Amino acid sequence: MAKANTVFVCSNCGNESSKWFGRCPACNEWNTCYEEKLTSKTNSKSGTKKVSTPVKLNDVKKQDIIRTSTGFEELDRVLGGGLVKGSLTLVGGEPGIR
Ligand SMILES: [Zn+2]
């Protein structure tokens, strides 16, 4: 809902009105009304709600993890038996450090 809000302000006393006025209702000055644009920052983000359903711990554990051997016994041991499909494993090392 993009609403270009304009407010009419009295240059004499600062009285704000939603309607244009020839004579300020607050200070009774004539021709002090000027238009001022308001940028509405009322973005309603309450519409997007993330609904997550709770999962029993037993159900989570049921999932079998298939580990793929890397071919390196040492690396497999570090990874806990091998690479897990769908997981990302960063293998790195600084040259010179052994
Ligand atoms: Zn005024």
Short mmCIF file of C-alpha atoms and ligand atoms in Angstrom, two decimals:
data_model
loop_
_atom_site.label_atom_id
_atom_site.label_comp_id
_atom_site.label_asym_id
_atom_site.label_seq_id
_atom_site.Cartn_x
_atom_site.Cartn_y
_atom_site.Cartn_z
CA MET A 1 0.00 0.00 0.00
CA ALA A 2 2.02 2.91 -1.27
CA LYS A 3 0.27 6.00 -0.05
CA ALA A 4 1.80 9.32 -0.93
CA ASN A 5 0.90 11.24 2.12
CA THR A 6 0.94 14.97 2.05
CA VAL A 7 0.45 17.17 5.00
CA PHE A 8 -0.29 20.86 5.04
CA VAL A 9 1.81 22.80 7.43
CA CYS A 10 1.49 26.37 8.60
CA SER A 11 4.73 28.23 8.01
CA ASN A 12 3.90 30.56 10.86
CA CYS A 13 3.16 28.23 13.77
CA GLY A 14 3.85 24.78 12.37
CA ASN A 15 0.29 23.59 12.64
CA GLU A 16 -0.28 20.45 10.61
CA SER A 17 -3.45 19.67 8.78
CA SER A 18 -4.47 16.90 6.44
CA LYS A 19 -6.42 19.42 4.39
CA TRP A 20 -5.28 22.58 2.75
CA PHE A 21 -6.27 25.69 4.61
CA GLY A 22 -6.36 29.31 3.47
CA ARG A 23 -6.29 30.52 7.01
CA CYS A 24 -4.49 28.66 9.74
CA PRO A 25 -6.97 27.36 12.31
CA ALA A 26 -4.35 27.55 15.02
CA CYS A 27 -2.82 31.00 14.65
CA ASN A 28 -5.37 32.52 12.26
CA GLU A 29 -2.71 33.61 9.80
CA TRP A 30 -3.63 33.82 6.14
CA ASN A 31 -1.75 32.11 3.32
CA THR A 32 0.78 30.43 5.56
CA CYS A 33 -0.18 26.96 4.40
CA TYR A 34 2.32 24.92 2.47
CA GLU A 35 2.30 21.36 1.31
CA GLU A 36 4.76 18.90 2.74
CA LYS A 37 5.25 15.41 1.43
CA LEU A 38 5.55 12.57 3.84
CA THR A 39 7.27 9.34 2.96
CA SER A 40 5.45 6.66 4.80
CA LYS A 41 7.73 4.08 6.29
CA THR A 42 5.04 1.84 7.59
CA ASN A 43 6.03 -1.37 5.93
CA SER A 44 3.97 -4.12 7.37
CA LYS A 45 6.11 -7.21 7.41
CA SER A 46 3.86 -9.10 9.74
CA GLY A 47 2.32 -10.91 6.81
CA THR A 48 5.16 -13.34 6.41
CA LYS A 49 5.21 -15.80 9.23
CA LYS A 50 7.47 -18.79 9.31
CA VAL A 51 5.74 -21.77 10.71
CA SER A 52 7.97 -24.58 11.80
CA THR A 53 6.60 -27.82 13.07
CA PRO A 54 8.40 -29.50 15.93
CA VAL A 55 10.00 -32.83 15.19
CA LYS A 56 10.54 -35.54 17.75
CA LEU A 57 14.15 -36.22 18.52
CA ASN A 58 13.61 -39.88 17.80
CA ASP A 59 12.37 -39.08 14.33
CA VAL A 60 15.43 -37.01 13.62
CA LYS A 61 17.80 -39.72 14.69
CA LYS A 62 16.08 -42.25 12.47
CA GLN A 63 17.61 -40.71 9.39
CA ASP A 64 20.40 -42.82 8.07
CA ILE A 65 23.53 -41.01 7.15
CA ILE A 66 25.31 -42.47 4.22
CA ARG A 67 28.97 -41.78 4.35
CA THR A 68 31.10 -42.02 1.30
CA SER A 69 34.67 -43.00 1.74
CA THR A 70 37.13 -40.48 0.45
CA GLY A 71 39.73 -43.11 -0.15
CA PHE A 72 41.92 -41.64 2.53
CA GLU A 73 41.70 -43.54 5.76
CA GLU A 74 42.92 -40.60 7.79
CA LEU A 75 40.48 -38.19 6.18
CA ASP A 76 37.58 -40.59 6.59
CA ARG A 77 38.33 -40.78 10.28
CA VAL A 78 38.38 -37.00 10.60
CA LEU A 79 35.04 -36.75 8.80
CA GLY A 80 33.55 -39.39 11.06
CA GLY A 81 33.52 -42.21 8.57
CA GLY A 82 33.45 -40.42 5.25
CA LEU A 83 31.79 -37.67 3.32
CA VAL A 84 28.09 -37.14 3.94
CA LYS A 85 25.97 -36.68 0.84
CA GLY A 86 24.59 -33.16 0.68
CA SER A 87 26.96 -31.82 3.26
CA LEU A 88 29.75 -29.42 2.64
CA THR A 89 33.14 -30.19 4.01
CA LEU A 90 35.91 -27.70 3.82
CA VAL A 91 39.27 -29.29 3.62
CA GLY A 92 42.11 -26.93 3.90
CA GLY A 93 45.56 -26.55 5.18
CA GLU A 94 48.28 -24.04 5.16
CA PRO A 95 51.28 -24.85 3.06
CA GLY A 96 54.34 -25.54 5.06
CA ILE A 97 52.51 -26.68 8.17
CA ARG A 98 52.68 -30.41 8.61
ZN ZN B 1 -0.54 28.69 12.06
#
